[in-house]
Amino acid sequence: AQKITQTQPGMFVQEKEAVTLDCTYDTSDQSYGLFWYKQPSSGEMIFLIYQGSYDEQNATEGRYSLNFQKARKSANLVISASQLGDSAMYFCAMRGKGWAGSYQLTFGKGTKLSVIP
Amino acid sequence: EAQVTQNPRYLITVTGKKLTVTCSQNMNHEYMSWYRQDPGLGLRQIYYSMNVEVTDKGDVPEGYKVSRKEKRNFPLILESPSPNQTSLYFCASRLQGGAGANVLTFGAGSRLTVL
């Protein structure tokens, strides 16, 4: 069974500073993928970044980077130069294997990030 | 615009009154899925579908039904809603293979309250 753990229910960060949101995972699959989604107060789910288990380099998308440490089974999200619009709930998720090549997505419980002016 | 559309966005109903939440995507995605989001629990998968006429249970399927008669539509049916089904529901879709299979596109969410 897969499991995603986000140990920080809430975090605060000063505007323009960097922040790291923690995510650890557990899986017996050799091939898997890790995702981060953002959920602003309006409720929609916004895809941020993806890291495959065989990707050699950490994924980056603009101000978002994923600090992937395979041996430690961690996939932390780093947001550089925080902006007020970054205030939101952030979910870490993992895909595992399913039949016929499909996969299901398992989500963590989320971290609420608040950016302080 | 490529999107997943859910309706209704907000609904208050009473126990036992059947309801359907519709979901439609215009991206020709094979895979579609329903999640519910509850405080402190994150998102949990209810049902998913890998293609037309192919559906399977997720982690919390009790009390829900789905159908996939057309590729673009994946309605969620609550035959006899109960208060413990009060939640925020998300429909999502993605391609089945290729690079696009790594991105799940979500609808805007449907907030359901069962009294």
PDB file of C-alpha atoms in Angstrom:
ATOM      1  CA  ALA A   1       0.000   0.000   0.000  1.00  0.00           C
ATOM      2  CA  GLN A   2       1.092   3.519  -0.686  1.00  0.00           C
ATOM      3  CA  LYS A   3       1.197   6.244   1.881  1.00  0.00           C
ATOM      4  CA  ILE A   4       1.939   9.956   1.760  1.00  0.00           C
ATOM      5  CA  THR A   5       2.756  11.879   4.933  1.00  0.00           C
ATOM      6  CA  GLN A   6       2.727  15.641   5.261  1.00  0.00           C
ATOM      7  CA  THR A   7       3.714  16.439   8.835  1.00  0.00           C
ATOM      8  CA  GLN A   8       3.144  20.209   8.725  1.00  0.00           C
ATOM      9  CA  PRO A   9      -0.562  21.063   9.032  1.00  0.00           C
ATOM     10  CA  GLY A  10       0.241  24.756   8.696  1.00  0.00           C
ATOM     11  CA  MET A  11       3.205  27.000   7.969  1.00  0.00           C
ATOM     12  CA  PHE A  12       3.967  30.685   7.818  1.00  0.00           C
ATOM     13  CA  VAL A  13       6.544  32.368   5.625  1.00  0.00           C
ATOM     14  CA  GLN A  14       7.553  35.979   5.132  1.00  0.00           C
ATOM     15  CA  GLU A  15       6.928  37.402   1.686  1.00  0.00           C
ATOM     16  CA  LYS A  16       9.964  37.080  -0.628  1.00  0.00           C
ATOM     17  CA  GLU A  17      11.536  34.328   1.470  1.00  0.00           C
ATOM     18  CA  ALA A  18      11.867  30.679   0.466  1.00  0.00           C
ATOM     19  CA  VAL A  19       9.857  27.938   2.137  1.00  0.00           C
ATOM     20  CA  THR A  20      10.049  24.146   2.159  1.00  0.00           C
ATOM     21  CA  LEU A  21       6.967  21.975   2.505  1.00  0.00           C
ATOM     22  CA  ASP A  22       7.716  18.454   3.662  1.00  0.00           C
ATOM     23  CA  CYS A  23       6.463  15.243   2.111  1.00  0.00           C
ATOM     24  CA  THR A  24       7.530  11.684   2.834  1.00  0.00           C
ATOM     25  CA  TYR A  25       6.187   8.641   1.102  1.00  0.00           C
ATOM     26  CA  ASP A  26       6.087   4.904   1.400  1.00  0.00           C
ATOM     27  CA  THR A  27       5.750   2.476  -1.464  1.00  0.00           C
ATOM     28  CA  SER A  28       7.018  -0.927  -2.522  1.00  0.00           C
ATOM     29  CA  ASP A  29       6.873  -0.004  -6.212  1.00  0.00           C
ATOM     30  CA  GLN A  30      10.125   0.586  -8.063  1.00  0.00           C
ATOM     31  CA  SER A  31       8.459   2.914 -10.539  1.00  0.00           C
ATOM     32  CA  TYR A  32       6.397   5.731  -9.120  1.00  0.00           C
ATOM     33  CA  GLY A  33       5.791   9.424  -9.457  1.00  0.00           C
ATOM     34  CA  LEU A  34       5.388  12.291  -7.051  1.00  0.00           C
ATOM     35  CA  PHE A  35       3.235  15.368  -7.512  1.00  0.00           C
ATOM     36  CA  TRP A  36       2.468  18.609  -5.796  1.00  0.00           C
ATOM     37  CA  TYR A  37      -0.860  20.372  -6.146  1.00  0.00           C
ATOM     38  CA  LYS A  38      -1.924  23.782  -4.894  1.00  0.00           C
ATOM     39  CA  GLN A  39      -5.424  24.522  -3.646  1.00  0.00           C
ATOM     40  CA  PRO A  40      -6.177  28.235  -3.136  1.00  0.00           C
ATOM     41  CA  SER A  41      -9.114  29.375  -1.036  1.00  0.00           C
ATOM     42  CA  SER A  42     -11.271  29.338  -4.171  1.00  0.00           C
ATOM     43  CA  GLY A  43     -11.043  25.551  -4.057  1.00  0.00           C
ATOM     44  CA  GLU A  44      -9.629  24.451  -7.383  1.00  0.00           C
ATOM     45  CA  MET A  45      -6.711  22.031  -7.591  1.00  0.00           C
ATOM     46  CA  ILE A  46      -3.744  23.335  -9.540  1.00  0.00           C
ATOM     47  CA  PHE A  47      -0.940  21.044 -10.703  1.00  0.00           C
ATOM     48  CA  LEU A  48       2.483  22.427  -9.783  1.00  0.00           C
ATOM     49  CA  ILE A  49       5.233  19.914 -10.383  1.00  0.00           C
ATOM     50  CA  TYR A  50       5.987  16.253 -11.074  1.00  0.00           C
ATOM     51  CA  GLN A  51       8.976  14.016 -10.311  1.00  0.00           C
ATOM     52  CA  GLY A  52       9.412  10.500 -11.643  1.00  0.00           C
ATOM     53  CA  SER A  53      11.233   7.959  -9.517  1.00  0.00           C
ATOM     54  CA  TYR A  54      13.814   7.381 -12.255  1.00  0.00           C
ATOM     55  CA  ASP A  55      14.381  11.054 -13.023  1.00  0.00           C
ATOM     56  CA  GLU A  56      17.996  11.848 -12.260  1.00  0.00           C
ATOM     57  CA  GLN A  57      17.523  15.545 -11.687  1.00  0.00           C
ATOM     58  CA  ASN A  58      15.159  17.314  -9.345  1.00  0.00           C
ATOM     59  CA  ALA A  59      12.144  18.778 -11.101  1.00  0.00           C
ATOM     60  CA  THR A  60      11.797  22.537 -11.339  1.00  0.00           C
ATOM     61  CA  GLU A  61       8.936  24.717 -12.597  1.00  0.00           C
ATOM     62  CA  GLY A  62       9.549  28.417 -12.248  1.00  0.00           C
ATOM     63  CA  ARG A  63       9.672  29.249  -8.537  1.00  0.00           C
ATOM     64  CA  TYR A  64       8.807  25.668  -7.587  1.00  0.00           C
ATOM     65  CA  SER A  65      11.355  22.913  -7.186  1.00  0.00           C
ATOM     66  CA  LEU A  66      11.035  19.424  -5.856  1.00  0.00           C
ATOM     67  CA  ASN A  67      13.800  18.236  -3.550  1.00  0.00           C
ATOM     68  CA  PHE A  68      13.717  14.506  -4.252  1.00  0.00           C
ATOM     69  CA  GLN A  69      15.706  12.292  -1.908  1.00  0.00           C
ATOM     70  CA  LYS A  70      14.974   8.735  -2.931  1.00  0.00           C
ATOM     71  CA  ALA A  71      16.880   6.977  -0.161  1.00  0.00           C
ATOM     72  CA  ARG A  72      15.043   9.011   2.461  1.00  0.00           C
ATOM     73  CA  LYS A  73      11.744   8.672   0.581  1.00  0.00           C
ATOM     74  CA  SER A  74      11.128  12.363   0.680  1.00  0.00           C
ATOM     75  CA  ALA A  75       9.817  14.759  -1.952  1.00  0.00           C
ATOM     76  CA  ASN A  76       9.794  18.218  -0.440  1.00  0.00           C
ATOM     77  CA  LEU A  77       8.430  21.218  -2.319  1.00  0.00           C
ATOM     78  CA  VAL A  78      10.552  24.342  -2.265  1.00  0.00           C
ATOM     79  CA  ILE A  79       8.937  27.657  -3.147  1.00  0.00           C
ATOM     80  CA  SER A  80      11.433  30.432  -3.725  1.00  0.00           C
ATOM     81  CA  ALA A  81      10.660  34.132  -3.274  1.00  0.00           C
ATOM     82  CA  SER A  82       7.217  33.594  -1.723  1.00  0.00           C
ATOM     83  CA  GLN A  83       4.381  35.790  -2.896  1.00  0.00           C
ATOM     84  CA  LEU A  84       1.081  36.614  -1.224  1.00  0.00           C
ATOM     85  CA  GLY A  85      -0.661  34.578  -3.905  1.00  0.00           C
ATOM     86  CA  ASP A  86       1.181  31.493  -2.703  1.00  0.00           C
ATOM     87  CA  SER A  87      -1.063  31.360   0.374  1.00  0.00           C
ATOM     88  CA  ALA A  88      -2.971  28.145  -0.136  1.00  0.00           C
ATOM     89  CA  MET A  89      -3.254  24.502   0.826  1.00  0.00           C
ATOM     90  CA  TYR A  90      -0.584  22.304  -0.741  1.00  0.00           C
ATOM     91  CA  PHE A  91      -0.991  18.596  -1.354  1.00  0.00           C
ATOM     92  CA  CYS A  92       1.692  16.048  -2.042  1.00  0.00           C
ATOM     93  CA  ALA A  93       0.544  13.020  -4.029  1.00  0.00           C
ATOM     94  CA  MET A  94       2.028   9.820  -5.371  1.00  0.00           C
ATOM     95  CA  ARG A  95       1.109   7.567  -8.239  1.00  0.00           C
ATOM     96  CA  GLY A  96       1.569   3.869  -7.952  1.00  0.00           C
ATOM     97  CA  LYS A  97       0.954   0.969 -10.271  1.00  0.00           C
ATOM     98  CA  GLY A  98      -2.433  -0.296 -11.236  1.00  0.00           C
ATOM     99  CA  TRP A  99      -3.609  -2.955 -13.620  1.00  0.00           C
ATOM    100  CA  ALA A 100      -3.214  -2.539 -17.372  1.00  0.00           C
ATOM    101  CA  GLY A 101      -0.666   0.191 -16.896  1.00  0.00           C
ATOM    102  CA  SER A 102      -3.000   2.516 -15.098  1.00  0.00           C
ATOM    103  CA  TYR A 103      -2.183   4.176 -11.835  1.00  0.00           C
ATOM    104  CA  GLN A 104      -4.032   5.696  -8.949  1.00  0.00           C
ATOM    105  CA  LEU A 105      -3.088   8.854  -7.114  1.00  0.00           C
ATOM    106  CA  THR A 106      -2.736   8.852  -3.329  1.00  0.00           C
ATOM    107  CA  PHE A 107      -2.821  12.231  -1.598  1.00  0.00           C
ATOM    108  CA  GLY A 108      -1.388  13.475   1.652  1.00  0.00           C
ATOM    109  CA  LYS A 109      -3.510  15.458   4.095  1.00  0.00           C
ATOM    110  CA  GLY A 110      -2.079  18.779   3.024  1.00  0.00           C
ATOM    111  CA  THR A 111      -0.134  21.734   4.417  1.00  0.00           C
ATOM    112  CA  LYS A 112      -1.713  25.154   4.705  1.00  0.00           C
ATOM    113  CA  LEU A 113       0.799  27.838   3.783  1.00  0.00           C
ATOM    114  CA  SER A 114       0.263  31.435   4.811  1.00  0.00           C
ATOM    115  CA  VAL A 115       2.484  34.150   3.350  1.00  0.00           C
ATOM    116  CA  ILE A 116       2.932  37.167   5.598  1.00  0.00           C
ATOM    117  CA  PRO A 117       3.438  40.616   4.025  1.00  0.00           C
TER     118      PRO A 117
ATOM    119  CA  GLU B   1     -10.428  25.985 -23.353  1.00  0.00           C
ATOM    120  CA  ALA B   2      -9.365  22.556 -22.106  1.00  0.00           C
ATOM    121  CA  GLN B   3     -11.237  21.856 -18.923  1.00  0.00           C
ATOM    122  CA  VAL B   4     -13.164  19.548 -16.637  1.00  0.00           C
ATOM    123  CA  THR B   5     -16.646  20.855 -15.855  1.00  0.00           C
ATOM    124  CA  GLN B   6     -18.639  19.787 -12.817  1.00  0.00           C
ATOM    125  CA  ASN B   7     -22.225  20.601 -11.957  1.00  0.00           C
ATOM    126  CA  PRO B   8     -23.660  21.628  -9.639  1.00  0.00           C
ATOM    127  CA  ARG B   9     -20.942  23.575  -7.887  1.00  0.00           C
ATOM    128  CA  TYR B  10     -22.983  23.849  -4.711  1.00  0.00           C
ATOM    129  CA  LEU B  11     -25.861  21.691  -3.534  1.00  0.00           C
ATOM    130  CA  ILE B  12     -27.805  21.311  -0.319  1.00  0.00           C
ATOM    131  CA  THR B  13     -30.056  18.270  -0.176  1.00  0.00           C
ATOM    132  CA  VAL B  14     -31.789  16.038   2.332  1.00  0.00           C
ATOM    133  CA  THR B  15     -31.084  12.498   3.404  1.00  0.00           C
ATOM    134  CA  GLY B  16     -32.324   9.905   0.947  1.00  0.00           C
ATOM    135  CA  LYS B  17     -32.991  12.167  -2.031  1.00  0.00           C
ATOM    136  CA  LYS B  18     -31.122  10.795  -5.026  1.00  0.00           C
ATOM    137  CA  LEU B  19     -28.748  13.170  -6.729  1.00  0.00           C
ATOM    138  CA  THR B  20     -26.258  13.194  -9.585  1.00  0.00           C
ATOM    139  CA  VAL B  21     -23.150  15.301  -9.929  1.00  0.00           C
ATOM    140  CA  THR B  22     -22.171  15.594 -13.561  1.00  0.00           C
ATOM    141  CA  CYS B  23     -18.630  15.724 -14.886  1.00  0.00           C
ATOM    142  CA  SER B  24     -17.571  16.435 -18.441  1.00  0.00           C
ATOM    143  CA  GLN B  25     -14.142  16.888 -20.017  1.00  0.00           C
ATOM    144  CA  ASN B  26     -13.270  18.206 -23.469  1.00  0.00           C
ATOM    145  CA  MET B  27      -9.702  16.894 -23.703  1.00  0.00           C
ATOM    146  CA  ASN B  28     -10.454  13.405 -25.047  1.00  0.00           C
ATOM    147  CA  HIS B  29      -8.985  11.894 -21.888  1.00  0.00           C
ATOM    148  CA  GLU B  30      -9.393   8.178 -21.358  1.00  0.00           C
ATOM    149  CA  TYR B  31      -9.028   8.231 -17.594  1.00  0.00           C
ATOM    150  CA  MET B  32     -11.507   9.936 -15.284  1.00  0.00           C
ATOM    151  CA  SER B  33     -11.869   9.827 -11.528  1.00  0.00           C
ATOM    152  CA  TRP B  34     -13.892  11.127  -8.601  1.00  0.00           C
ATOM    153  CA  TYR B  35     -12.381  12.257  -5.297  1.00  0.00           C
ATOM    154  CA  ARG B  36     -13.853  13.587  -2.120  1.00  0.00           C
ATOM    155  CA  GLN B  37     -12.031  16.036   0.118  1.00  0.00           C
ATOM    156  CA  ASP B  38     -12.673  16.237   3.840  1.00  0.00           C
ATOM    157  CA  PRO B  39     -10.846  18.396   6.413  1.00  0.00           C
ATOM    158  CA  GLY B  40      -7.781  16.671   7.787  1.00  0.00           C
ATOM    159  CA  LEU B  41      -8.113  13.737   5.399  1.00  0.00           C
ATOM    160  CA  GLY B  42      -6.881  15.129   2.105  1.00  0.00           C
ATOM    161  CA  LEU B  43      -8.376  13.755  -1.101  1.00  0.00           C
ATOM    162  CA  ARG B  44      -9.631  10.207  -1.279  1.00  0.00           C
ATOM    163  CA  GLN B  45     -10.592   8.429  -4.464  1.00  0.00           C
ATOM    164  CA  ILE B  46     -14.178   7.235  -4.817  1.00  0.00           C
ATOM    165  CA  TYR B  47     -14.290   5.656  -8.283  1.00  0.00           C
ATOM    166  CA  TYR B  48     -12.266   5.794 -11.446  1.00  0.00           C
ATOM    167  CA  SER B  49     -12.701   4.857 -15.080  1.00  0.00           C
ATOM    168  CA  MET B  50      -9.990   3.912 -17.535  1.00  0.00           C
ATOM    169  CA  ASN B  51     -12.247   4.197 -20.560  1.00  0.00           C
ATOM    170  CA  VAL B  52     -15.821   3.865 -21.768  1.00  0.00           C
ATOM    171  CA  GLU B  53     -17.691   1.135 -19.905  1.00  0.00           C
ATOM    172  CA  VAL B  54     -14.652   0.453 -17.666  1.00  0.00           C
ATOM    173  CA  THR B  55     -15.025   1.576 -14.063  1.00  0.00           C
ATOM    174  CA  ASP B  56     -13.580   0.449 -10.755  1.00  0.00           C
ATOM    175  CA  LYS B  57     -13.762   1.267  -7.066  1.00  0.00           C
ATOM    176  CA  GLY B  58     -11.344   3.582  -5.351  1.00  0.00           C
ATOM    177  CA  ASP B  59     -10.691   3.809  -1.646  1.00  0.00           C
ATOM    178  CA  VAL B  60     -14.126   5.029  -0.485  1.00  0.00           C
ATOM    179  CA  PRO B  61     -16.801   3.759  -2.906  1.00  0.00           C
ATOM    180  CA  GLU B  62     -19.585   2.962  -0.430  1.00  0.00           C
ATOM    181  CA  GLY B  63     -22.766   4.910  -1.111  1.00  0.00           C
ATOM    182  CA  TYR B  64     -21.726   5.994  -4.628  1.00  0.00           C
ATOM    183  CA  LYS B  65     -22.285   4.806  -8.159  1.00  0.00           C
ATOM    184  CA  VAL B  66     -20.739   5.899 -11.437  1.00  0.00           C
ATOM    185  CA  SER B  67     -21.210   5.228 -15.122  1.00  0.00           C
ATOM    186  CA  ARG B  68     -19.091   5.843 -18.201  1.00  0.00           C
ATOM    187  CA  LYS B  69     -21.275   5.563 -21.273  1.00  0.00           C
ATOM    188  CA  GLU B  70     -19.410   8.231 -23.192  1.00  0.00           C
ATOM    189  CA  LYS B  71     -15.755   9.168 -23.116  1.00  0.00           C
ATOM    190  CA  ARG B  72     -16.342  12.765 -22.089  1.00  0.00           C
ATOM    191  CA  ASN B  73     -18.828  12.181 -19.243  1.00  0.00           C
ATOM    192  CA  PHE B  74     -18.432  10.532 -15.862  1.00  0.00           C
ATOM    193  CA  PRO B  75     -21.372  11.262 -13.544  1.00  0.00           C
ATOM    194  CA  LEU B  76     -21.300  10.510  -9.823  1.00  0.00           C
ATOM    195  CA  ILE B  77     -24.576   9.194  -8.434  1.00  0.00           C
ATOM    196  CA  LEU B  78     -25.649   9.206  -4.817  1.00  0.00           C
ATOM    197  CA  GLU B  79     -28.683   6.920  -4.699  1.00  0.00           C
ATOM    198  CA  SER B  80     -29.586   7.662  -1.078  1.00  0.00           C
ATOM    199  CA  PRO B  81     -27.368  10.426   0.289  1.00  0.00           C
ATOM    200  CA  SER B  82     -26.533  10.498   3.980  1.00  0.00           C
ATOM    201  CA  PRO B  83     -24.989  13.282   6.118  1.00  0.00           C
ATOM    202  CA  ASN B  84     -21.584  11.544   6.101  1.00  0.00           C
ATOM    203  CA  GLN B  85     -21.447  12.226   2.368  1.00  0.00           C
ATOM    204  CA  THR B  86     -21.308  15.945   3.018  1.00  0.00           C
ATOM    205  CA  SER B  87     -18.023  16.848   1.376  1.00  0.00           C
ATOM    206  CA  LEU B  88     -16.213  18.648  -1.415  1.00  0.00           C
ATOM    207  CA  TYR B  89     -16.150  16.501  -4.540  1.00  0.00           C
ATOM    208  CA  PHE B  90     -13.672  16.691  -7.382  1.00  0.00           C
ATOM    209  CA  CYS B  91     -13.801  15.135 -10.798  1.00  0.00           C
ATOM    210  CA  ALA B  92     -10.479  14.751 -12.611  1.00  0.00           C
ATOM    211  CA  SER B  93      -9.200  13.396 -15.896  1.00  0.00           C
ATOM    212  CA  ARG B  94      -5.947  12.609 -17.671  1.00  0.00           C
ATOM    213  CA  LEU B  95      -4.571  10.796 -20.659  1.00  0.00           C
ATOM    214  CA  GLN B  96      -3.983   7.092 -20.227  1.00  0.00           C
ATOM    215  CA  GLY B  97      -0.474   7.039 -21.637  1.00  0.00           C
ATOM    216  CA  GLY B  98       2.415   9.223 -22.716  1.00  0.00           C
ATOM    217  CA  ALA B  99       3.719  12.298 -20.966  1.00  0.00           C
ATOM    218  CA  GLY B 100       0.206  13.629 -20.476  1.00  0.00           C
ATOM    219  CA  ALA B 101      -0.574  10.707 -18.208  1.00  0.00           C
ATOM    220  CA  ASN B 102       1.415  12.445 -15.484  1.00  0.00           C
ATOM    221  CA  VAL B 103      -0.947  15.378 -15.136  1.00  0.00           C
ATOM    222  CA  LEU B 104      -4.372  15.003 -13.602  1.00  0.00           C
ATOM    223  CA  THR B 105      -6.662  17.904 -14.503  1.00  0.00           C
ATOM    224  CA  PHE B 106      -9.284  18.702 -11.882  1.00  0.00           C
ATOM    225  CA  GLY B 107     -12.704  20.243 -12.101  1.00  0.00           C
ATOM    226  CA  ALA B 108     -13.553  23.234  -9.915  1.00  0.00           C
ATOM    227  CA  GLY B 109     -15.197  21.086  -7.250  1.00  0.00           C
ATOM    228  CA  SER B 110     -18.763  20.491  -6.080  1.00  0.00           C
ATOM    229  CA  ARG B 111     -19.625  21.271  -2.485  1.00  0.00           C
ATOM    230  CA  LEU B 112     -22.375  18.969  -1.298  1.00  0.00           C
ATOM    231  CA  THR B 113     -24.262  19.254   1.982  1.00  0.00           C
ATOM    232  CA  VAL B 114     -26.650  16.494   3.048  1.00  0.00           C
ATOM    233  CA  LEU B 115     -29.036  17.456   5.860  1.00  0.00           C
TER     234      LEU B 115
END
